mmCIF file of C-alpha atoms in Angstrom:
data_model
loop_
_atom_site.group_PDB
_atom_site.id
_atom_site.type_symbol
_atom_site.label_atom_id
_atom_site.label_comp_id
_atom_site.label_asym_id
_atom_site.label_seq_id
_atom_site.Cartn_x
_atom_site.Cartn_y
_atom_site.Cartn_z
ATOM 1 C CA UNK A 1 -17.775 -10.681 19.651
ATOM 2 C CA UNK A 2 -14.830 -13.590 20.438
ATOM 3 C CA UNK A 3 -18.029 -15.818 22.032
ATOM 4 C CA UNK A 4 -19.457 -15.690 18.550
ATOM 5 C CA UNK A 5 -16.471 -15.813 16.519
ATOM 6 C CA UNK A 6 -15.356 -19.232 18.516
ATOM 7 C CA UNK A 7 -19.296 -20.319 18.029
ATOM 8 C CA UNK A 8 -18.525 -20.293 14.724
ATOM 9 C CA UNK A 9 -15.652 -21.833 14.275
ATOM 10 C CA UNK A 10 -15.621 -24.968 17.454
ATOM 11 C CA UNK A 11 -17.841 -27.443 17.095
ATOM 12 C CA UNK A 12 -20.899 -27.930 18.520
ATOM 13 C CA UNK A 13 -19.963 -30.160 21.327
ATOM 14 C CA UNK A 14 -17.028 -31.352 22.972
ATOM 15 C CA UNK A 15 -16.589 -34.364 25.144
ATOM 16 C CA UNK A 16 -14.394 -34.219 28.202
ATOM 17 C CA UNK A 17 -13.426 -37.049 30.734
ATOM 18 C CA UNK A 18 -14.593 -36.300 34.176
ATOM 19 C CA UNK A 19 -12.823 -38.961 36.111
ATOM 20 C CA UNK A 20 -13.749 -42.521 34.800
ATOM 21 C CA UNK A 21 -17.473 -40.492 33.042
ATOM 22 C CA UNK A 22 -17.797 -38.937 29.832
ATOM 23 C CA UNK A 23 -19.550 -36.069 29.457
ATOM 24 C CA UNK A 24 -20.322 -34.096 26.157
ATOM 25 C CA UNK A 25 -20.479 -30.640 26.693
ATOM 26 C CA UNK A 26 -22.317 -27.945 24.000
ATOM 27 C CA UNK A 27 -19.929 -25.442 23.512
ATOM 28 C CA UNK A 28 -22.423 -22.820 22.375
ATOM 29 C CA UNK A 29 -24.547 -23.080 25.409
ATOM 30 C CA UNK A 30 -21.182 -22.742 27.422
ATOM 31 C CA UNK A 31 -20.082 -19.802 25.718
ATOM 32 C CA UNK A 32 -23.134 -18.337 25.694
ATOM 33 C CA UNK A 33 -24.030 -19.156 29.020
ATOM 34 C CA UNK A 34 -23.137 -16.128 31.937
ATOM 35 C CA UNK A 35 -21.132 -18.215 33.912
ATOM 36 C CA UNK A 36 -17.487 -19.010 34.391
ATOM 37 C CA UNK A 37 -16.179 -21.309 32.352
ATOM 38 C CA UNK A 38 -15.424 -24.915 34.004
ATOM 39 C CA UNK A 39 -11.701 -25.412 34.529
ATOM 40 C CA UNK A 40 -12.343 -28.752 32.545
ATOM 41 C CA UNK A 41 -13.034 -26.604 29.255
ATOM 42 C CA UNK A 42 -10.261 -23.859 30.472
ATOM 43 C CA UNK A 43 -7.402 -25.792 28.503
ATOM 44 C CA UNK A 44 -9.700 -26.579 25.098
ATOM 45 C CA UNK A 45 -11.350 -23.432 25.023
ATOM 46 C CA UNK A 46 -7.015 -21.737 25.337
ATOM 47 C CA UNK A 47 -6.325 -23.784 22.510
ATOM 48 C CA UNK A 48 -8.698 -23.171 20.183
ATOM 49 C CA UNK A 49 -8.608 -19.613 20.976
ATOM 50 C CA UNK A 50 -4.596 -19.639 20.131
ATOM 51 C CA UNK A 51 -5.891 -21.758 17.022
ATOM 52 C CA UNK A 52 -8.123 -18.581 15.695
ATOM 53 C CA UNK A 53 -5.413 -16.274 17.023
ATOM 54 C CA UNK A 54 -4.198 -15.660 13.238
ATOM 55 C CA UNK A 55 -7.872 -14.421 12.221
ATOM 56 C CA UNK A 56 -6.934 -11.222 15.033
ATOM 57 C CA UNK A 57 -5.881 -7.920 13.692
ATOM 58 C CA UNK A 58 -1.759 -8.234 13.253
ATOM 59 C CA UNK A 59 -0.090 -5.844 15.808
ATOM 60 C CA UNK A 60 1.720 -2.992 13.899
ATOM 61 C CA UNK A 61 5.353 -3.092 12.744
ATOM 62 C CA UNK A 62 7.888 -0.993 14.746
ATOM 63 C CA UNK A 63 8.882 1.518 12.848
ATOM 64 C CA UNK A 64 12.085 1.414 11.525
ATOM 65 C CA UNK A 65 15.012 3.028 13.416
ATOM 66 C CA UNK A 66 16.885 5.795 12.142
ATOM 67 C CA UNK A 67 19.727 4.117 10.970
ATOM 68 C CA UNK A 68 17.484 1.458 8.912
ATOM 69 C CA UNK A 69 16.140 4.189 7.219
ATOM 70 C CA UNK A 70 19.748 5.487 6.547
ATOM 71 C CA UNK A 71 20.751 1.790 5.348
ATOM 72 C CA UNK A 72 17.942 1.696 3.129
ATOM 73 C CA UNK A 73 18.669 4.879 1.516
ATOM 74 C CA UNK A 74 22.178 4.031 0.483
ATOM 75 C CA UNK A 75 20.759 0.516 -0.417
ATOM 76 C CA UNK A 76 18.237 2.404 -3.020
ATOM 77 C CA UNK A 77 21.628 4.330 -4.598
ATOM 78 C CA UNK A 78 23.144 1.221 -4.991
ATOM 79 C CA UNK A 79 20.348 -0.361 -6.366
ATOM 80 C CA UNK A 80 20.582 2.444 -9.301
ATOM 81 C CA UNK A 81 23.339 1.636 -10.487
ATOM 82 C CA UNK A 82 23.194 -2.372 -10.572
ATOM 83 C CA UNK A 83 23.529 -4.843 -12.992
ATOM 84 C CA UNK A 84 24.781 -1.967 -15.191
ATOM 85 C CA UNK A 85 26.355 -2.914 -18.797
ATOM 86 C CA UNK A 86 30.047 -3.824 -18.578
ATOM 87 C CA UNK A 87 30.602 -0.888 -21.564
ATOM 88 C CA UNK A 88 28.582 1.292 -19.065
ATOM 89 C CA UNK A 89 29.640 4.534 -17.535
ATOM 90 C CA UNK A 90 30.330 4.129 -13.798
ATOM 91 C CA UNK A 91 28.250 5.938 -10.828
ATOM 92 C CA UNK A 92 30.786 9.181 -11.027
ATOM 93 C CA UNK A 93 30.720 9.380 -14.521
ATOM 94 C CA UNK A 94 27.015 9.306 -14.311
ATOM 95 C CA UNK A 95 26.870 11.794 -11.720
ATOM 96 C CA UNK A 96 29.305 13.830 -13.599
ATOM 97 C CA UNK A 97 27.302 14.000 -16.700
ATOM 98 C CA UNK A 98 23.959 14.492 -14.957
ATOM 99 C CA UNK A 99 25.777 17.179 -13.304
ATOM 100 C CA UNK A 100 26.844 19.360 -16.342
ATOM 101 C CA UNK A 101 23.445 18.891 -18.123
ATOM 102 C CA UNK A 102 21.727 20.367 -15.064
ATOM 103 C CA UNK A 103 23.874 23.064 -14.057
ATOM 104 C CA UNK A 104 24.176 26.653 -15.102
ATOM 105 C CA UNK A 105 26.628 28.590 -17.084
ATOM 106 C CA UNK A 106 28.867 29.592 -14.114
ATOM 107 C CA UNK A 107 28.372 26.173 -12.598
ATOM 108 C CA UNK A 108 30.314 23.935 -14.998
ATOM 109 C CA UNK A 109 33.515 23.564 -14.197
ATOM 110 C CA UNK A 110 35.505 20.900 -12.552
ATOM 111 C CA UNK A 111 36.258 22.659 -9.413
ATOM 112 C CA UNK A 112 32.412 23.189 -8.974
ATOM 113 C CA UNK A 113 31.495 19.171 -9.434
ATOM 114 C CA UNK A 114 34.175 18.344 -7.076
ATOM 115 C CA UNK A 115 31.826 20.145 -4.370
ATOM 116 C CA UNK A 116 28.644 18.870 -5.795
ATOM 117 C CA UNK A 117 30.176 15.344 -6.185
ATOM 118 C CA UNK A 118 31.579 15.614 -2.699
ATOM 119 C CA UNK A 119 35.140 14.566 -3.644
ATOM 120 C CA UNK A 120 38.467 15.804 -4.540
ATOM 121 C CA UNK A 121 39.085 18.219 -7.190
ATOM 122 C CA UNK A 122 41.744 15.818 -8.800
ATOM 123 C CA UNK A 123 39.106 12.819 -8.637
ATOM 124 C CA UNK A 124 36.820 15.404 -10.550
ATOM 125 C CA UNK A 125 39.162 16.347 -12.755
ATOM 126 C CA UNK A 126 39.549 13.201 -13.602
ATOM 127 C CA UNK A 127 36.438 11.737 -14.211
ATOM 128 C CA UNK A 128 35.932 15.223 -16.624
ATOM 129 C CA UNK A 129 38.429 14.111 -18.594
ATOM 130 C CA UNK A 130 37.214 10.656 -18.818
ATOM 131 C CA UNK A 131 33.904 12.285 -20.327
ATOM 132 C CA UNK A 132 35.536 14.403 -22.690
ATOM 133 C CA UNK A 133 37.548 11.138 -23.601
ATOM 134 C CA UNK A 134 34.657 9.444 -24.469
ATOM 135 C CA UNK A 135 33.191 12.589 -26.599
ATOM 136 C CA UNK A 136 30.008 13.343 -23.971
ATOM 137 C CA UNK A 137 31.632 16.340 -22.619
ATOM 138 C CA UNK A 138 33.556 19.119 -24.661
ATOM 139 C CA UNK A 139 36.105 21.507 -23.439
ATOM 140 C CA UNK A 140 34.949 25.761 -24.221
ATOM 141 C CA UNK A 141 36.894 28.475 -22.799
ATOM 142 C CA UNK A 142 35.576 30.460 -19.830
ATOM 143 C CA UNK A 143 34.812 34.014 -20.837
ATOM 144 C CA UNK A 144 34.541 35.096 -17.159
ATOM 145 C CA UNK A 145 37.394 33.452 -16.120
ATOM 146 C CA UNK A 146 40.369 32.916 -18.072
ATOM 147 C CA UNK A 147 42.100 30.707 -15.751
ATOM 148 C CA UNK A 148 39.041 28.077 -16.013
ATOM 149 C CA UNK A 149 37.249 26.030 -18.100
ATOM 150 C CA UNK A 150 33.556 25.562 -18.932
ATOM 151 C CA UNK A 151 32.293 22.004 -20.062
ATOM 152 C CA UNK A 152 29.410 21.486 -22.113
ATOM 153 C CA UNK A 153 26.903 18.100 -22.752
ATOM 154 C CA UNK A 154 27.799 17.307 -26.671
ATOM 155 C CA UNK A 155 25.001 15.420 -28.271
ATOM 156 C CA UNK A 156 26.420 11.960 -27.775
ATOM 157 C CA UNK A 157 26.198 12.893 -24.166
ATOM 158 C CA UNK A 158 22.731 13.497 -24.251
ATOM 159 C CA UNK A 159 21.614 10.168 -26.214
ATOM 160 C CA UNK A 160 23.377 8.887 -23.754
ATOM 161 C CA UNK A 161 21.649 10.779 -20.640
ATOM 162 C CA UNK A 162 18.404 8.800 -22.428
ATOM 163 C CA UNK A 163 19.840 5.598 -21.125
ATOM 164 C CA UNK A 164 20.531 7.012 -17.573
ATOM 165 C CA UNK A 165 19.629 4.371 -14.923
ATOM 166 C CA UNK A 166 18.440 7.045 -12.506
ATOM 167 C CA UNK A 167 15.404 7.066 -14.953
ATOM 168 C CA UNK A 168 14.148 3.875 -13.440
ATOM 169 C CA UNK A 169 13.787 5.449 -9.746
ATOM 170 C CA UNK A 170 12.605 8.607 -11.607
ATOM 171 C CA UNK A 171 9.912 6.228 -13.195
ATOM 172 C CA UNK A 172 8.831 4.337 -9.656
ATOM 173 C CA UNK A 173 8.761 7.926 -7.689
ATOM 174 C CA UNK A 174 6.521 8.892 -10.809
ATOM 175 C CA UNK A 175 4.118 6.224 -8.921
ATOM 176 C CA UNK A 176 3.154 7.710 -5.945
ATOM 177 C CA UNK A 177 0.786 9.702 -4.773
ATOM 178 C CA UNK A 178 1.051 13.377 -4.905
ATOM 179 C CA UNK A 179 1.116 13.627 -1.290
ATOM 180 C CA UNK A 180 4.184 11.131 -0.394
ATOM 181 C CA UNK A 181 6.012 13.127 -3.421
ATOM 182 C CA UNK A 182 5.758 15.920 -1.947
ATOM 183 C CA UNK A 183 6.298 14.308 1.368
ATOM 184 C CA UNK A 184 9.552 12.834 0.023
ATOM 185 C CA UNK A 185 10.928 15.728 -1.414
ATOM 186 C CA UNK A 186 10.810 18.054 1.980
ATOM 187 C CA UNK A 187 12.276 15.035 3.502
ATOM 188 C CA UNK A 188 15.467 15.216 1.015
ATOM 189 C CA UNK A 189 15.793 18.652 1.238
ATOM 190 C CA UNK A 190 15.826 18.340 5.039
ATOM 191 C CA UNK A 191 18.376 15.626 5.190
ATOM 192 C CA UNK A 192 20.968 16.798 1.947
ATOM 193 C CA UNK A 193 21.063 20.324 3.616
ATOM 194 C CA UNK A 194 21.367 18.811 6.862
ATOM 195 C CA UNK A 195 24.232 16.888 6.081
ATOM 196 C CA UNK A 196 25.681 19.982 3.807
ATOM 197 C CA UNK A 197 26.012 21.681 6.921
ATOM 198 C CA UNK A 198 27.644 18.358 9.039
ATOM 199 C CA UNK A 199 30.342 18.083 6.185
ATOM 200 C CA UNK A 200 30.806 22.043 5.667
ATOM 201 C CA UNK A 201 29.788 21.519 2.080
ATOM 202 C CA UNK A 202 28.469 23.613 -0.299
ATOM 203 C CA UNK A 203 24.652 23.463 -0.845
ATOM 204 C CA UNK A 204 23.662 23.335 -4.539
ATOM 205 C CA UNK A 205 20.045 24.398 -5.483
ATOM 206 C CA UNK A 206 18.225 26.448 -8.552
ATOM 207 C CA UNK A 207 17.483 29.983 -8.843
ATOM 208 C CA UNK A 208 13.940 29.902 -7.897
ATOM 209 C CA UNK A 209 14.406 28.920 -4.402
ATOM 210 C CA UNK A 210 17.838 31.333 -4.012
ATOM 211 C CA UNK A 211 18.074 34.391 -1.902
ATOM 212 C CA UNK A 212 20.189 35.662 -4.193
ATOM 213 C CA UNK A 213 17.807 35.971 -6.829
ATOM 214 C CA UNK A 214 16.008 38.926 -7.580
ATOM 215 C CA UNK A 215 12.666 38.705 -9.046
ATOM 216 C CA UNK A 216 10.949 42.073 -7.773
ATOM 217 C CA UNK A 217 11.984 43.775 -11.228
ATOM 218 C CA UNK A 218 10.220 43.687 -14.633
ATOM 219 C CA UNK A 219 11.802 41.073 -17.004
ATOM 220 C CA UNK A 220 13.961 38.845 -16.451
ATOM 221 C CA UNK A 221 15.283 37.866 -13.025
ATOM 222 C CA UNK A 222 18.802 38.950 -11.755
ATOM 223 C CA UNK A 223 21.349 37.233 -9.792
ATOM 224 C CA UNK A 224 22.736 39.099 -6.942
ATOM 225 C CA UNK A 225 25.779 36.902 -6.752
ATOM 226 C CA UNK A 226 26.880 37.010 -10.417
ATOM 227 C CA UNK A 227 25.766 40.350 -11.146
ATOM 228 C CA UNK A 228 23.923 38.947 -14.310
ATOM 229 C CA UNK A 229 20.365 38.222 -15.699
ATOM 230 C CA UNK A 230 18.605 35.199 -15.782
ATOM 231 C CA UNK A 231 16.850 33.438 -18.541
ATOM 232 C CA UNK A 232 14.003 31.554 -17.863
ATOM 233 C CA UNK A 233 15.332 28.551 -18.610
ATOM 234 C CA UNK A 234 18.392 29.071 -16.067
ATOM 235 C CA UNK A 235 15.486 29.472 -13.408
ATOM 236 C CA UNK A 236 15.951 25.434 -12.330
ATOM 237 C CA UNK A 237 19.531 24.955 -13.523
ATOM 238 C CA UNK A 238 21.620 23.412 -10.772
ATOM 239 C CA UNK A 239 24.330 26.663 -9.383
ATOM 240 C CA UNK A 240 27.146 26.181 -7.051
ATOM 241 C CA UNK A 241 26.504 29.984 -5.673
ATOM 242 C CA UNK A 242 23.028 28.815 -4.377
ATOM 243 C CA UNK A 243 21.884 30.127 -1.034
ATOM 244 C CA UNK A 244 18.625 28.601 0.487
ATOM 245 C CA UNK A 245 16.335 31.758 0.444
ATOM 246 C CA UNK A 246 15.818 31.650 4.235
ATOM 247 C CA UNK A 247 19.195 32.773 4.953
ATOM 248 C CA UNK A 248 20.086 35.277 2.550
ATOM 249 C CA UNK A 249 18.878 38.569 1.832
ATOM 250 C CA UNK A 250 15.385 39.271 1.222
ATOM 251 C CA UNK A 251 14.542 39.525 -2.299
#
């Protein structure tokens, strides 16, 4: 296959110096020929193979190392937020307001972002009060708690969750295939509840994949954990109690 390829492409002859003689040589009749190949063509026939070299198959790419990988994931959270409006909301108050319109009823409290958020509960408390500042979070009294508050999305804080940046990544994961989605998605479940475990932090998840969810009965489902019944809509809500099914109780 190279013989013809370099057929192809060299020309038809080639004339070499032997000594104080010239001597054209046809390079198809050489390459075709089963002999060795003089030591006079040796060097011409190198070069022009290194000439065609770029018309070979590229060798693959190394995959990247584990801590590339890790580089380019905190890279792609950075990227989120970027070039973000100078009247915008910064990453924690993003978080924070993502976090409250995704979690349950015994979820949103200050205490229970601080774990999801992975900081301190006065840094949480904080950026809480910087939402309710700005009117996208409202204070309601806990009814199952009376030391504690719940906070609530108002409506300004969902206009505003249409102008979430996240949305963009949400938009470009929206592009692959259904295979590296789901590919993706075991990946990040793999690696948040890996590192949940490394940091001794909570792991937050939704009802449906809970061990403490009960779904055996007729109706709605009940939660082992809060003693209560689920609606429907609660099924994907974000809860700070969550167990991964594997290691709780059966259901």
């Amino acid at each position: 296959m190279q013989s013809h390829l370099l057929a192809f492409l060299l020309p038809r002859q080639v004339t070499l110096q032997y000594g104080s003689a010239l001597r054209a040589i046809d390079i198809v009749s050489l390459l075709s020929a089963p002999v060795l190949v003089k030591p006079q063509c040796r060097d011409y026939l190198r070069l022009m193979t290194e000439f065609t070299s770029p018309l070979r198959a590229p060798a693959p790419a190394a995959p990247a190392t584990a801590v590339e990988l890790a580089e380019q994931v905190v890279h792609l959270a950075r990227l989120v937020h970027g070039n973000a409006r100078e009247d915008g909301l910064t990453p924690a108050q993003w978080t924070a307001l993502r976090y409250f319109a995704r979690a349950n009823r015994f979820s949103r409290t200050p205490s229970a972002f601080s774990e999801f958020h992975a900081t301190t509960r006065g840094t949480a408390s904080q950026t809480v009060k910087s939402l309710v500042a700005l009117g996208l979070l409202e204070r309601r009294p806990n009814e199952q708690d009376g030391r504690s508050a719940l906070f609530e999305v108002t409506p300004a804080g969902h206009a505003r969750l249409a102008e979430d940046p996240l949305g963009a990544l949400g938009t470009l994961i929206d592009t692959l295939p259904a295979e590296d989605r789901r590919a993706l998605a075991t990946a990040l479940s793999r690696l948040t509840g890996g590192m949940s475990r490394l940091r001794a932090a909570p792991i937050f998840g939704n009802c449906v994949d809970c061990g403490h969810c009960d779904t055996s009965l007729d109706g709605p489902a009940y939660c082992r954990c809060t003693q209560s019944l689920l609606a429907e809509s609660e099924m994907r809500a974000l809860c700070a109690d969550f167990a991964p099914a594997n290691l709780s109780a059966p259901r």
